[in-house]
Amino acid sequence: FQSIYKVTLNNPDTNCSLQCDCPLSSNQTTDLQSSTSSAYEVSSSAINFVPPGSSSFSLDHYTASGRRTTLTRLGTDLATLSLKDSCPPESLMLKDWTNIRPVHSSCPAVFIIGARKGGTTSLYQYLSHHPDFEGIHLEDGPSAGETFHFSARYSTENWKTYASRFPKASVMTGDASVGNFINCNVPSRLFESCGNFSKVLILLRNPINRYVSNFLMRARFKKKHYSNNTGLSTVINLEIDSFYNTLLKKGVSLSLSPDKWEQFQCLYKPAENMLFEGLYYIHLMNWLCNYPGSNMLIINSEEFYKNTTFILQQVYQFLGLSPLSESSRELVTSFIFNKGGNRLLPHQMLLPNDRKKLSHIFRPFNNELFKLLEWNDVSW
Ligand SMILES: Nc1ncnc2c1ncn2[C@@H]1O[C@H](COP(=O)(O)OS(=O)(=O)O)[C@@H](OP(=O)(O)O)[C@H]1O
């Protein structure tokens, strides 16, 4: 079975201890124990953890209903986080998720970080209708619901300006910048900035449907030299070429092995190649290794589209917002935001052969994702 463990490393010599929530499958316990035989240095606090003999090691089991819920299991399809061995235990163990103080005192409570075309605008809008949540809308585009792009590059000064846009009142507020899921620098930057305070919502949609929706948006808004005349098949084939070329140039194996997920990280400028955006497993692993899993809720977009009021209730619960009645939720969710066009031109349709090509790239990553999240009945 897979579970969440709380890991405590004690150094009796210095009387210091380090704790982190470490999601692992039970059969990794041995690996984890043996990995303590090397010395760990926590540079931020200058604590040295030394080999067994002078250090002790303990694992406490935490369940979904446990005292501190690391695992957020909502319904059957939502976030069940159980990290596999591909996430280096060291990086998790060196993180103290519990004691880090946010650098900034005013952080938005919620970040909807993606995936792009996953239904993020609707979710943000629906949340904004809750009496205790204040949505902030961009006045200068691109569209209501995508709010003040948090940047991994913000300096302290930038941060002050950014944070000052959010109300300090008792209401909850949030940011919905969909590029953050795939920006490999954001998780650690966000954690550094906001510590445990901010919660993260992630909507994951069938990556092929996400791809097509993204393409159609570019054509609709004539972004990146796209127009209504741009053919989907042409774009797919160009992007597949550029995808493999990027991997080649960076010396990454073309066998597309998801367990080498770290190799794929930071390989592209966010949003440049729509294929990279759909490799959710890579992006999620980066988040899980750099941001506390207990503060992340991962939602299957298709489930969100199908059972919107139910999922919305689960989101309220996760954020600590009071529940709303079924009828209020139905009212709130009656409009679909950011819907693409219904009538596609012939050259905008996905050909069976192109679907196969996309599926070939996404499948191994989807499979790892399903295992990680225990999404047993999802068939993208
Ligand atoms: N409630 C509900 N039910 C069904 N479908 C829904 C819903 N909310 C959003 N959507 C679909 O999500 C797509 C837009 O996603 P985003 O808002 O995340 O797009 S963006 O990244 O902010 O541009 C867009 O998909 P496409 O229509 O395929 O483009 C929306 O139709």
Coordinates of N, CA and C in Angstrom, one line a residue, residues 65-154:
S65 N -7.3 10.4 7.8 CA -8.1 10.9 9.0 C -7.2 11.2 10.2
G66 N -5.9 11.2 10.0 CA -5.0 11.3 11.1 C -5.0 12.7 11.6
R67 N -4.2 12.9 12.6 CA -4.1 14.2 13.3 C -3.7 15.3 12.4
R68 N -2.6 15.1 11.7 CA -2.2 16.1 10.7 C -2.4 15.4 9.3
T69 N -3.3 15.9 8.6 CA -3.7 15.3 7.3 C -2.8 15.8 6.2
T70 N -1.8 15.0 5.8 CA -1.0 15.4 4.7 C -1.7 15.0 3.4
L71 N -2.4 13.9 3.6 CA -3.1 13.4 2.4 C -4.5 14.0 2.3
T72 N -4.8 14.5 1.2 CA -6.2 15.0 1.1 C -6.9 14.2 0.1
R73 N -7.7 13.3 0.6 CA -8.5 12.5 -0.3 C -9.9 13.0 -0.3
L74 N -10.3 13.4 -1.5 CA -11.7 13.9 -1.6 C -12.4 13.1 -2.7
G75 N -13.5 12.5 -2.3 CA -14.2 11.6 -3.3 C -13.2 10.5 -3.6
T76 N -13.3 10.0 -4.8 CA -12.4 9.0 -5.2 C -11.3 9.4 -6.2
D77 N -11.6 10.6 -6.9 CA -10.7 10.9 -8.0 C -9.8 12.1 -7.7
L78 N -9.9 12.6 -6.5 CA -9.1 13.8 -6.2 C -7.8 13.4 -5.6
A79 N -7.2 14.4 -5.0 CA -5.8 14.2 -4.6 C -5.5 13.1 -3.6
T80 N -4.8 12.2 -4.1 CA -4.3 11.2 -3.1 C -2.8 11.2 -3.5
L81 N -2.0 11.8 -2.6 CA -0.6 11.9 -2.9 C 0.2 10.8 -2.3
S82 N 0.9 10.1 -3.1 CA 1.8 9.1 -2.6 C 3.0 9.1 -3.5
L83 N 4.0 9.7 -3.0 CA 5.2 9.9 -3.8 C 6.0 8.7 -4.1
K84 N 6.5 8.5 -5.3 CA 7.3 7.3 -5.6 C 8.8 7.6 -5.4
D85 N 9.5 6.5 -5.6 CA 11.0 6.7 -5.4 C 11.6 7.7 -6.3
S86 N 10.9 8.0 -7.4 CA 11.6 8.9 -8.3 C 11.8 10.3 -7.8
C87 N 11.0 10.6 -6.7 CA 11.3 11.9 -6.0 C 12.4 11.6 -5.0
P88 N 13.5 12.3 -5.2 CA 14.6 11.9 -4.3 C 14.3 12.1 -2.8
P89 N 14.3 11.1 -2.0 CA 14.0 11.2 -0.6 C 14.8 12.3 0.0
E90 N 16.1 12.5 -0.4 CA 16.9 13.5 0.2 C 16.3 14.9 0.1
S91 N 15.8 15.2 -1.1 CA 15.3 16.5 -1.2 C 14.0 16.8 -0.4
L92 N 13.3 15.7 -0.2 CA 12.1 15.8 0.7 C 12.6 15.9 2.2
M93 N 13.6 15.1 2.5 CA 14.0 15.0 3.9 C 14.7 16.3 4.3
L94 N 15.3 17.0 3.4 CA 16.0 18.2 3.8 C 15.1 19.4 3.9
K95 N 13.8 19.2 3.6 CA 12.9 20.3 3.7 C 12.1 20.2 5.0
D96 N 12.0 21.2 5.7 CA 11.2 21.3 6.9 C 10.0 22.1 6.5
W97 N 8.9 21.4 6.1 CA 7.7 22.1 5.6 C 7.0 22.8 6.8
T98 N 7.3 22.4 8.0 CA 6.4 22.9 9.1 C 6.9 24.2 9.7
N99 N 8.2 24.4 9.7 CA 8.7 25.5 10.5 C 9.2 26.7 9.7
I100 N 9.1 26.6 8.4 CA 9.5 27.7 7.7 C 8.5 28.9 7.7
R101 N 9.0 30.0 8.0 CA 8.1 31.2 8.1 C 8.1 31.9 6.7
P102 N 6.9 32.4 6.3 CA 6.9 33.1 5.1 C 7.7 34.4 5.1
V103 N 8.4 34.7 4.1 CA 9.2 35.9 4.0 C 8.2 37.1 4.0
H104 N 7.1 36.9 3.4 CA 6.1 38.0 3.2 C 4.9 37.7 4.1
S105 N 4.4 38.8 4.7 CA 3.3 38.6 5.6 C 2.0 38.6 4.8
S106 N 1.9 39.2 3.7 CA 0.7 39.2 2.9 C 0.7 38.4 1.7
C107 N 0.2 37.2 1.8 CA 0.2 36.3 0.7 C -1.2 36.0 0.3
P108 N -1.5 35.8 -1.0 CA -2.9 35.3 -1.3 C -3.0 33.9 -0.7
A109 N -4.2 33.6 -0.3 CA -4.4 32.3 0.4 C -4.5 31.2 -0.6
V110 N -4.8 31.5 -1.9 CA -5.0 30.5 -2.9 C -4.3 30.8 -4.2
F111 N -3.7 29.8 -4.7 CA -3.1 29.9 -6.1 C -3.7 28.8 -7.0
I112 N -4.4 29.3 -8.0 CA -4.8 28.3 -9.0 C -3.7 28.4 -10.1
I113 N -2.9 27.3 -10.1 CA -1.7 27.4 -10.9 C -1.8 26.8 -12.3
G114 N -2.9 26.1 -12.6 CA -3.0 25.5 -13.9 C -3.9 24.2 -13.8
A115 N -3.8 23.4 -14.8 CA -3.1 23.5 -16.0 C -3.9 24.5 -17.0
R116 N -3.1 25.1 -17.8 CA -3.8 26.0 -18.8 C -4.8 25.2 -19.6
K117 N -6.0 25.8 -19.7 CA -7.2 25.1 -20.4 C -7.8 24.0 -19.6
G118 N -7.5 24.0 -18.3 CA -8.0 22.9 -17.4 C -9.3 23.3 -16.8
G119 N -9.8 24.5 -17.0 CA -11.0 25.0 -16.4 C -10.7 26.0 -15.2
T120 N -9.5 26.6 -15.3 CA -9.1 27.4 -14.2 C -9.9 28.7 -14.1
T121 N -10.3 29.3 -15.2 CA -11.1 30.5 -15.1 C -12.4 30.3 -14.5
S122 N -13.1 29.2 -14.9 CA -14.4 28.8 -14.2 C -14.2 28.6 -12.7
L123 N -13.1 27.9 -12.3 CA -12.9 27.6 -10.9 C -12.7 28.9 -10.1
Y124 N -11.9 29.8 -10.7 CA -11.7 31.1 -10.0 C -13.0 31.9 -9.9
Q125 N -13.7 31.9 -11.0 CA -15.0 32.7 -11.0 C -16.0 32.1 -10.0
Y126 N -16.1 30.7 -10.0 CA -17.0 30.1 -9.1 C -16.6 30.4 -7.6
L127 N -15.3 30.3 -7.4 CA -14.8 30.6 -6.0 C -15.2 32.1 -5.6
S128 N -15.0 33.0 -6.6 CA -15.3 34.4 -6.3 C -16.7 34.7 -5.9
H129 N -17.6 33.7 -6.2 CA -19.0 33.9 -5.7 C -19.2 33.6 -4.3
H130 N -18.2 32.9 -3.7 CA -18.4 32.6 -2.3 C -18.3 33.9 -1.5
P131 N -19.2 34.0 -0.5 CA -19.2 35.3 0.3 C -17.9 35.6 1.0
D132 N -17.1 34.6 1.3 CA -15.8 34.8 2.0 C -14.6 34.8 1.1
F133 N -14.9 34.8 -0.2 CA -13.7 34.8 -1.1 C -13.8 36.0 -2.0
E134 N -12.8 36.8 -2.1 CA -12.9 37.9 -3.0 C -12.0 37.7 -4.2
G135 N -12.6 37.6 -5.4 CA -11.8 37.4 -6.6 C -11.3 38.8 -7.0
I136 N -10.1 38.8 -7.5 CA -9.6 40.1 -8.0 C -9.4 39.9 -9.5
H137 N -9.9 40.8 -10.3 CA -9.8 40.7 -11.7 C -8.9 41.6 -12.3
L138 N -8.2 41.2 -13.3 CA -7.3 42.0 -14.1 C -8.1 43.1 -14.8
E139 N -7.5 44.3 -14.7 CA -8.1 45.4 -15.5 C -7.5 45.5 -16.8
D140 N -6.3 45.0 -16.9 CA -5.6 45.1 -18.2 C -5.3 43.8 -18.9
G141 N -6.3 42.9 -18.8 CA -6.3 41.6 -19.5 C -5.3 40.6 -18.9
P142 N -5.2 39.4 -19.4 CA -5.9 38.9 -20.6 C -7.4 38.6 -20.4
S143 N -7.8 38.1 -19.2 CA -9.2 37.9 -19.0 C -9.5 37.9 -17.5
A144 N -10.7 38.2 -17.2 CA -11.1 38.2 -15.8 C -10.8 36.8 -15.2
G145 N -10.3 36.8 -14.0 CA -10.0 35.5 -13.4 C -8.6 35.2 -13.4
E146 N -7.8 35.7 -14.3 CA -6.4 35.4 -14.2 C -5.7 36.7 -13.6
T147 N -5.2 36.5 -12.5 CA -4.9 37.6 -11.6 C -3.4 37.8 -11.3
F148 N -2.9 39.0 -11.6 CA -1.6 39.4 -11.2 C -0.6 38.3 -11.2
H149 N 0.0 38.1 -12.3 CA 0.9 36.9 -12.4 C 2.0 36.9 -11.4
F150 N 1.9 36.0 -10.5 CA 3.0 35.7 -9.5 C 4.2 35.3 -10.3
S151 N 5.4 35.9 -10.1 CA 6.5 35.5 -10.9 C 7.6 34.9 -10.0
A152 N 8.3 33.9 -10.5 CA 9.4 33.3 -9.8 C 10.5 34.3 -9.7
R153 N 10.5 35.4 -10.5 CA 11.6 36.3 -10.5 C 11.4 37.5 -9.6
Y154 N 10.3 37.6 -8.9 CA 10.0 38.8 -8.1 C 11.0 39.0 -7.1

